């Protein structure tokens, strides 16, 4: 009985000791690095930022905020920036946190592949607000980084892809019009007069002043045309006096879009057409006396008297032609409002667009019309029934 009491007492004391240990054990030591657990960059810093500079593999992109709140790409002809792309980068930076301090050992830091991938934020006065150099992605997720080239590496929950191509940060959209806002469309053709279609309101049908007999405007054709222009984007740019852009202007198709508010936007799409040119004589081709050949060659040729049969006259070689492919398609846009940004944009660069936008245009006026539905035949009047009454 005494032994049993002793065992119970020991068990109770052991349980009490465990409880006291857990209640009174010291808290885990706080991280020695105050950055751990903190945002990669604070909201206050992002709000103060007036210039982003992104560098990678020898390329640099600069995004600058303007006085009106818009952003431009100084490193790509100061074109308007793609704000949706910039917003995604800002959201990724705001959501990222420093997960842990990795190392201060120079040898270990060297293995984390810190090269020239860098992201910097500046305020309106050009003062540096924040700067990190990015290393490789961690196998478990996130990315290694260093602050201001300090001798310490961290792991952050940041995995956004950084695009260092300046052109890719420019807003590629060329038109800001909506199809529902268009009241009139004038479509030019290479041959013949343009076709003008219009409507009184967005729900009304399209009509044309000169509609062929038995035809009506094909609404699907107009909708498709407006859709292709509404999503008009450039794929590349060049100098306005570039030879290919100048050649495209000589073969352009013009469309004029007028909104219900009275604004008119003229869109000219053009490309230099495919050409066939006569090939110049090859370098090894013989001409003049050399075309007769050597003395040995002449001796091998038998005269008509010796061969006993007349020789056929020599046929001149057929001319050879080479095909030069059609040039790139360019879009030239002008807004009736002189203050419209697109007018200044067109003065800076010539904008290349996809070939399909040009090749899908209606090729002749008849493409814009379709057979009109035939009116229903009038029903014959019913004859009165004389048997009634």
mmCIF file of N, CA, C and O in Angstrom, residues 217-288:
data_model
loop_
_atom_site.group_PDB
_atom_site.id
_atom_site.type_symbol
_atom_site.label_atom_id
_atom_site.label_comp_id
_atom_site.label_asym_id
_atom_site.label_seq_id
_atom_site.Cartn_x
_atom_site.Cartn_y
_atom_site.Cartn_z
ATOM 1 N N UNK A 217 -26.706 46.961 -95.619
ATOM 2 C CA UNK A 217 -25.403 46.907 -94.937
ATOM 3 C C UNK A 217 -25.322 45.630 -94.107
ATOM 4 O O UNK A 217 -26.263 45.278 -93.389
ATOM 5 N N UNK A 218 -24.191 44.942 -94.228
ATOM 6 C CA UNK A 218 -23.956 43.724 -93.459
ATOM 7 C C UNK A 218 -23.452 44.125 -92.069
ATOM 8 O O UNK A 218 -22.304 44.548 -91.916
ATOM 9 N N UNK A 219 -24.298 44.030 -91.030
ATOM 10 C CA UNK A 219 -23.870 44.492 -89.702
ATOM 11 C C UNK A 219 -22.683 43.711 -89.148
ATOM 12 O O UNK A 219 -21.855 44.266 -88.415
ATOM 13 N N UNK A 220 -22.567 42.430 -89.505
ATOM 14 C CA UNK A 220 -21.449 41.625 -88.998
ATOM 15 C C UNK A 220 -20.116 42.149 -89.526
ATOM 16 O O UNK A 220 -19.103 42.134 -88.808
ATOM 17 N N UNK A 221 -20.105 42.619 -90.776
ATOM 18 C CA UNK A 221 -18.877 43.153 -91.354
ATOM 19 C C UNK A 221 -18.442 44.428 -90.629
ATOM 20 O O UNK A 221 -17.257 44.630 -90.349
ATOM 21 N N UNK A 222 -19.405 45.289 -90.320
ATOM 22 C CA UNK A 222 -19.074 46.539 -89.631
ATOM 23 C C UNK A 222 -18.611 46.242 -88.204
ATOM 24 O O UNK A 222 -17.641 46.830 -87.717
ATOM 25 N N UNK A 223 -19.286 45.311 -87.533
ATOM 26 C CA UNK A 223 -18.900 44.945 -86.168
ATOM 27 C C UNK A 223 -17.483 44.379 -86.139
ATOM 28 O O UNK A 223 -16.680 44.715 -85.263
ATOM 29 N N UNK A 224 -17.167 43.524 -87.111
ATOM 30 C CA UNK A 224 -15.828 42.932 -87.180
ATOM 31 C C UNK A 224 -14.771 44.003 -87.438
ATOM 32 O O UNK A 224 -13.689 43.983 -86.830
ATOM 33 N N UNK A 225 -15.101 44.945 -88.319
ATOM 34 C CA UNK A 225 -14.152 46.015 -88.620
ATOM 35 C C UNK A 225 -13.874 46.873 -87.392
ATOM 36 O O UNK A 225 -12.718 47.173 -87.061
ATOM 37 N N UNK A 226 -14.932 47.262 -86.696
ATOM 38 C CA UNK A 226 -14.761 48.097 -85.497
ATOM 39 C C UNK A 226 -14.025 47.344 -84.402
ATOM 40 O O UNK A 226 -13.229 47.926 -83.658
ATOM 41 N N UNK A 227 -14.269 46.059 -84.295
ATOM 42 C CA UNK A 227 -13.600 45.250 -83.274
ATOM 43 C C UNK A 227 -12.092 45.198 -83.530
ATOM 44 O O UNK A 227 -11.286 45.292 -82.597
ATOM 45 N N UNK A 228 -11.700 45.062 -84.795
ATOM 46 C CA UNK A 228 -10.270 44.995 -85.111
ATOM 47 C C UNK A 228 -9.574 46.323 -84.840
ATOM 48 O O UNK A 228 -8.403 46.356 -84.455
ATOM 49 N N UNK A 229 -10.296 47.427 -85.011
ATOM 50 C CA UNK A 229 -9.700 48.739 -84.752
ATOM 51 C C UNK A 229 -9.712 49.070 -83.265
ATOM 52 O O UNK A 229 -8.810 49.745 -82.764
ATOM 53 N N UNK A 230 -10.745 48.607 -82.568
ATOM 54 C CA UNK A 230 -10.850 48.876 -81.131
ATOM 55 C C UNK A 230 -9.690 48.232 -80.365
ATOM 56 O O UNK A 230 -9.254 48.737 -79.341
ATOM 57 N N UNK A 231 -9.191 47.111 -80.862
ATOM 58 C CA UNK A 231 -8.088 46.391 -80.212
ATOM 59 C C UNK A 231 -6.761 46.628 -80.939
ATOM 60 O O UNK A 231 -5.836 45.818 -80.810
ATOM 61 N N UNK A 232 -6.660 47.720 -81.694
ATOM 62 C CA UNK A 232 -5.456 47.990 -82.481
ATOM 63 C C UNK A 232 -4.265 48.254 -81.554
ATOM 64 O O UNK A 232 -4.286 49.177 -80.741
ATOM 65 N N UNK A 233 -3.219 47.446 -81.711
ATOM 66 C CA UNK A 233 -2.015 47.569 -80.892
ATOM 67 C C UNK A 233 -0.783 47.496 -81.782
ATOM 68 O O UNK A 233 -0.801 46.835 -82.830
ATOM 69 N N UNK A 234 0.267 48.158 -81.375
ATOM 70 C CA UNK A 234 1.491 48.068 -82.162
ATOM 71 C C UNK A 234 2.330 46.881 -81.695
ATOM 72 O O UNK A 234 2.278 46.472 -80.534
ATOM 73 N N UNK A 235 3.084 46.327 -82.628
ATOM 74 C CA UNK A 235 3.993 45.222 -82.331
ATOM 75 C C UNK A 235 5.443 45.697 -82.293
ATOM 76 O O UNK A 235 6.289 45.054 -81.675
ATOM 77 N N UNK A 236 5.711 46.822 -82.958
ATOM 78 C CA UNK A 236 7.052 47.391 -82.961
ATOM 79 C C UNK A 236 6.955 48.837 -83.427
ATOM 80 O O UNK A 236 5.914 49.266 -83.935
ATOM 81 N N UNK A 237 8.018 49.586 -83.242
ATOM 82 C CA UNK A 237 8.039 50.979 -83.703
ATOM 83 C C UNK A 237 9.347 51.253 -84.417
ATOM 84 O O UNK A 237 10.335 50.537 -84.248
ATOM 85 N N UNK A 238 9.330 52.301 -85.230
ATOM 86 C CA UNK A 238 10.533 52.725 -85.923
ATOM 87 C C UNK A 238 10.459 54.234 -86.101
ATOM 88 O O UNK A 238 9.459 54.868 -85.748
ATOM 89 N N UNK A 239 11.497 54.821 -86.665
ATOM 90 C CA UNK A 239 11.509 56.263 -86.894
ATOM 91 C C UNK A 239 10.451 56.631 -87.936
ATOM 92 O O UNK A 239 10.210 55.856 -88.876
ATOM 93 N N UNK A 240 9.807 57.786 -87.802
ATOM 94 C CA UNK A 240 8.766 58.170 -88.772
ATOM 95 C C UNK A 240 9.263 58.232 -90.213
ATOM 96 O O UNK A 240 8.486 58.018 -91.145
ATOM 97 N N UNK A 241 10.565 58.527 -90.410
ATOM 98 C CA UNK A 241 11.091 58.613 -91.767
ATOM 99 C C UNK A 241 11.771 57.316 -92.216
ATOM 100 O O UNK A 241 12.492 57.305 -93.220
ATOM 101 N N UNK A 242 11.544 56.237 -91.510
ATOM 102 C CA UNK A 242 12.093 54.938 -91.902
ATOM 103 C C UNK A 242 11.580 54.571 -93.301
ATOM 104 O O UNK A 242 10.417 54.817 -93.644
ATOM 105 N N UNK A 243 12.431 53.985 -94.120
ATOM 106 C CA UNK A 243 12.078 53.687 -95.514
ATOM 107 C C UNK A 243 10.843 52.792 -95.615
ATOM 108 O O UNK A 243 9.995 52.985 -96.487
ATOM 109 N N UNK A 244 10.716 51.818 -94.721
ATOM 110 C CA UNK A 244 9.563 50.920 -94.782
ATOM 111 C C UNK A 244 8.269 51.643 -94.415
ATOM 112 O O UNK A 244 7.208 51.378 -94.990
ATOM 113 N N UNK A 245 8.355 52.560 -93.451
ATOM 114 C CA UNK A 245 7.171 53.327 -93.074
ATOM 115 C C UNK A 245 6.759 54.278 -94.184
ATOM 116 O O UNK A 245 5.567 54.453 -94.474
ATOM 117 N N UNK A 246 7.738 54.907 -94.829
ATOM 118 C CA UNK A 246 7.444 55.818 -95.940
ATOM 119 C C UNK A 246 6.812 55.049 -97.096
ATOM 120 O O UNK A 246 5.843 55.517 -97.726
ATOM 121 N N UNK A 247 7.333 53.856 -97.400
ATOM 122 C CA UNK A 247 6.772 53.037 -98.477
ATOM 123 C C UNK A 247 5.348 52.598 -98.144
ATOM 124 O O UNK A 247 4.489 52.516 -99.031
ATOM 125 N N UNK A 248 5.068 52.330 -96.871
ATOM 126 C CA UNK A 248 3.719 51.909 -96.468
ATOM 127 C C UNK A 248 2.707 53.029 -96.701
ATOM 128 O O UNK A 248 1.561 52.769 -97.092
ATOM 129 N N UNK A 249 3.121 54.265 -96.479
ATOM 130 C CA UNK A 249 2.207 55.404 -96.678
ATOM 131 C C UNK A 249 1.745 55.513 -98.125
ATOM 132 O O UNK A 249 0.652 56.014 -98.410
ATOM 133 N N UNK A 250 2.556 55.061 -99.056
ATOM 134 C CA UNK A 250 2.206 55.152 -100.470
ATOM 135 C C UNK A 250 1.163 54.109 -100.880
ATOM 136 O O UNK A 250 0.642 54.163 -101.997
ATOM 137 N N UNK A 251 0.869 53.187 -99.981
ATOM 138 C CA UNK A 251 -0.098 52.118 -100.313
ATOM 139 C C UNK A 251 -1.086 51.928 -99.166
ATOM 140 O O UNK A 251 -1.429 50.799 -98.811
ATOM 141 N N UNK A 252 -1.571 53.012 -98.599
ATOM 142 C CA UNK A 252 -2.412 52.930 -97.417
ATOM 143 C C UNK A 252 -3.895 52.894 -97.756
ATOM 144 O O UNK A 252 -4.337 53.373 -98.795
ATOM 145 N N UNK A 253 -4.653 52.294 -96.853
ATOM 146 C CA UNK A 253 -6.115 52.312 -96.867
ATOM 147 C C UNK A 253 -6.564 53.187 -95.708
ATOM 148 O O UNK A 253 -6.046 53.064 -94.594
ATOM 149 N N UNK A 254 -7.526 54.062 -95.958
ATOM 150 C CA UNK A 254 -7.937 55.024 -94.945
ATOM 151 C C UNK A 254 -9.346 54.734 -94.452
ATOM 152 O O UNK A 254 -10.252 54.460 -95.249
ATOM 153 N N UNK A 255 -9.507 54.805 -93.138
ATOM 154 C CA UNK A 255 -10.818 54.656 -92.502
ATOM 155 C C UNK A 255 -11.013 55.840 -91.549
ATOM 156 O O UNK A 255 -10.079 56.220 -90.837
ATOM 157 N N UNK A 256 -12.201 56.410 -91.554
ATOM 158 C CA UNK A 256 -12.508 57.531 -90.660
ATOM 159 C C UNK A 256 -13.662 57.118 -89.750
ATOM 160 O O UNK A 256 -14.715 56.685 -90.219
ATOM 161 N N UNK A 257 -13.430 57.233 -88.436
ATOM 162 C CA UNK A 257 -14.431 56.861 -87.441
ATOM 163 C C UNK A 257 -14.911 58.128 -86.741
ATOM 164 O O UNK A 257 -14.096 58.886 -86.210
ATOM 165 N N UNK A 258 -16.225 58.354 -86.746
ATOM 166 C CA UNK A 258 -16.801 59.532 -86.094
ATOM 167 C C UNK A 258 -17.698 59.071 -84.960
ATOM 168 O O UNK A 258 -18.562 58.207 -85.150
ATOM 169 N N UNK A 259 -17.473 59.623 -83.780
ATOM 170 C CA UNK A 259 -18.259 59.235 -82.608
ATOM 171 C C UNK A 259 -19.556 60.024 -82.553
ATOM 172 O O UNK A 259 -19.750 61.018 -83.259
ATOM 173 N N UNK A 260 -20.454 59.592 -81.673
ATOM 174 C CA UNK A 260 -21.710 60.327 -81.466
ATOM 175 C C UNK A 260 -21.433 61.714 -80.894
ATOM 176 O O UNK A 260 -22.243 62.625 -81.054
ATOM 177 N N UNK A 261 -20.273 61.889 -80.260
ATOM 178 C CA UNK A 261 -19.913 63.189 -79.697
ATOM 179 C C UNK A 261 -19.277 64.114 -80.734
ATOM 180 O O UNK A 261 -18.958 65.256 -80.429
ATOM 181 N N UNK A 262 -19.061 63.617 -81.957
ATOM 182 C CA UNK A 262 -18.518 64.453 -83.019
ATOM 183 C C UNK A 262 -17.014 64.363 -83.189
ATOM 184 O O UNK A 262 -16.443 65.053 -84.033
ATOM 185 N N UNK A 263 -16.334 63.531 -82.440
ATOM 186 C CA UNK A 263 -14.888 63.358 -82.580
ATOM 187 C C UNK A 263 -14.598 62.425 -83.748
ATOM 188 O O UNK A 263 -15.245 61.378 -83.898
ATOM 189 N N UNK A 264 -13.644 62.779 -84.590
ATOM 190 C CA UNK A 264 -13.290 61.960 -85.746
ATOM 191 C C UNK A 264 -11.848 61.486 -85.634
ATOM 192 O O UNK A 264 -10.939 62.296 -85.409
ATOM 193 N N UNK A 265 -11.660 60.203 -85.796
ATOM 194 C CA UNK A 265 -10.325 59.600 -85.782
ATOM 195 C C UNK A 265 -10.080 58.958 -87.144
ATOM 196 O O UNK A 265 -10.864 58.112 -87.587
ATOM 197 N N UNK A 266 -9.031 59.386 -87.804
ATOM 198 C CA UNK A 266 -8.677 58.841 -89.116
ATOM 199 C C UNK A 266 -7.559 57.824 -88.945
ATOM 200 O O UNK A 266 -6.511 58.137 -88.357
ATOM 201 N N UNK A 267 -7.802 56.622 -89.457
ATOM 202 C CA UNK A 267 -6.830 55.531 -89.339
ATOM 203 C C UNK A 267 -6.407 55.114 -90.738
ATOM 204 O O UNK A 267 -7.248 54.687 -91.540
ATOM 205 N N UNK A 268 -5.134 55.264 -91.036
ATOM 206 C CA UNK A 268 -4.595 54.829 -92.324
ATOM 207 C C UNK A 268 -3.696 53.623 -92.092
ATOM 208 O O UNK A 268 -2.761 53.684 -91.285
ATOM 209 N N UNK A 269 -3.997 52.528 -92.780
ATOM 210 C CA UNK A 269 -3.216 51.300 -92.659
ATOM 211 C C UNK A 269 -2.569 51.016 -94.011
ATOM 212 O O UNK A 269 -3.249 51.038 -95.041
ATOM 213 N N UNK A 270 -1.274 50.772 -94.020
ATOM 214 C CA UNK A 270 -0.604 50.554 -95.296
ATOM 215 C C UNK A 270 0.603 49.650 -95.180
ATOM 216 O O UNK A 270 1.172 49.466 -94.106
ATOM 217 N N UNK A 271 0.979 49.104 -96.339
ATOM 218 C CA UNK A 271 2.191 48.294 -96.432
ATOM 219 C C UNK A 271 2.686 48.319 -97.878
ATOM 220 O O UNK A 271 1.892 48.463 -98.815
ATOM 221 N N UNK A 272 3.969 48.186 -98.039
ATOM 222 C CA UNK A 272 4.508 48.068 -99.388
ATOM 223 C C UNK A 272 4.169 46.676 -99.913
ATOM 224 O O UNK A 272 4.470 45.670 -99.261
ATOM 225 N N UNK A 273 3.523 46.564 -101.106
ATOM 226 C CA UNK A 273 3.085 45.247 -101.591
ATOM 227 C C UNK A 273 4.257 44.379 -102.051
ATOM 228 O O UNK A 273 5.382 44.856 -102.229
ATOM 229 N N UNK A 274 3.951 43.110 -102.235
ATOM 230 C CA UNK A 274 4.940 42.175 -102.757
ATOM 231 C C UNK A 274 5.381 42.611 -104.153
ATOM 232 O O UNK A 274 4.582 43.104 -104.939
ATOM 233 N N UNK A 275 6.655 42.410 -104.459
ATOM 234 C CA UNK A 275 7.192 42.819 -105.758
ATOM 235 C C UNK A 275 7.951 41.664 -106.401
ATOM 236 O O UNK A 275 8.516 40.819 -105.716
ATOM 237 N N UNK A 276 7.952 41.685 -107.743
ATOM 238 C CA UNK A 276 8.765 40.734 -108.503
ATOM 239 C C UNK A 276 9.759 41.546 -109.331
ATOM 240 O O UNK A 276 9.355 42.378 -110.140
ATOM 241 N N UNK A 277 11.032 41.296 -109.112
ATOM 242 C CA UNK A 277 12.075 42.053 -109.800
ATOM 243 C C UNK A 277 12.960 41.108 -110.605
ATOM 244 O O UNK A 277 13.193 39.953 -110.213
ATOM 245 N N UNK A 278 13.438 41.636 -111.736
ATOM 246 C CA UNK A 278 14.329 40.854 -112.582
ATOM 247 C C UNK A 278 15.662 40.667 -111.866
ATOM 248 O O UNK A 278 16.258 41.614 -111.369
ATOM 249 N N UNK A 279 16.091 39.410 -111.830
ATOM 250 C CA UNK A 279 17.367 39.116 -111.173
ATOM 251 C C UNK A 279 18.520 39.649 -112.013
ATOM 252 O O UNK A 279 18.524 39.504 -113.241
ATOM 253 N N UNK A 280 19.488 40.264 -111.395
ATOM 254 C CA UNK A 280 20.667 40.706 -112.150
ATOM 255 C C UNK A 280 21.485 39.498 -112.582
ATOM 256 O O UNK A 280 21.383 38.415 -111.992
ATOM 257 N N UNK A 281 22.300 39.642 -113.637
ATOM 258 C CA UNK A 281 23.138 38.509 -114.073
ATOM 259 C C UNK A 281 24.039 38.046 -112.936
ATOM 260 O O UNK A 281 24.537 38.853 -112.152
ATOM 261 N N UNK A 282 24.224 36.748 -112.844
ATOM 262 C CA UNK A 282 25.067 36.207 -111.793
ATOM 263 C C UNK A 282 26.527 36.566 -112.061
ATOM 264 O O UNK A 282 26.915 36.881 -113.193
ATOM 265 N N UNK A 283 27.325 36.498 -111.050
ATOM 266 C CA UNK A 283 28.730 36.915 -111.157
ATOM 267 C C UNK A 283 29.515 36.052 -112.124
ATOM 268 O O UNK A 283 30.458 36.517 -112.769
ATOM 269 N N UNK A 284 29.122 34.752 -112.266
ATOM 270 C CA UNK A 284 29.866 33.861 -113.151
ATOM 271 C C UNK A 284 29.296 33.808 -114.555
ATOM 272 O O UNK A 284 29.752 33.043 -115.391
ATOM 273 N N UNK A 285 28.257 34.625 -114.849
ATOM 274 C CA UNK A 285 27.672 34.631 -116.190
ATOM 275 C C UNK A 285 28.644 35.300 -117.158
ATOM 276 O O UNK A 285 29.271 36.316 -116.833
ATOM 277 N N UNK A 286 28.769 34.746 -118.393
ATOM 278 C CA UNK A 286 29.693 35.290 -119.380
ATOM 279 C C UNK A 286 28.951 36.171 -120.363
ATOM 280 O O UNK A 286 27.819 35.874 -120.748
ATOM 281 N N UNK A 287 29.572 37.233 -120.756
ATOM 282 C CA UNK A 287 28.971 38.136 -121.730
ATOM 283 C C UNK A 287 30.056 38.628 -122.667
ATOM 284 O O UNK A 287 31.252 38.498 -122.389
ATOM 285 N N UNK A 288 29.655 39.200 -123.794
ATOM 286 C CA UNK A 288 30.618 39.701 -124.762
ATOM 287 C C UNK A 288 31.356 38.551 -125.413
ATOM 288 O O UNK A 288 30.830 37.436 -125.562
#
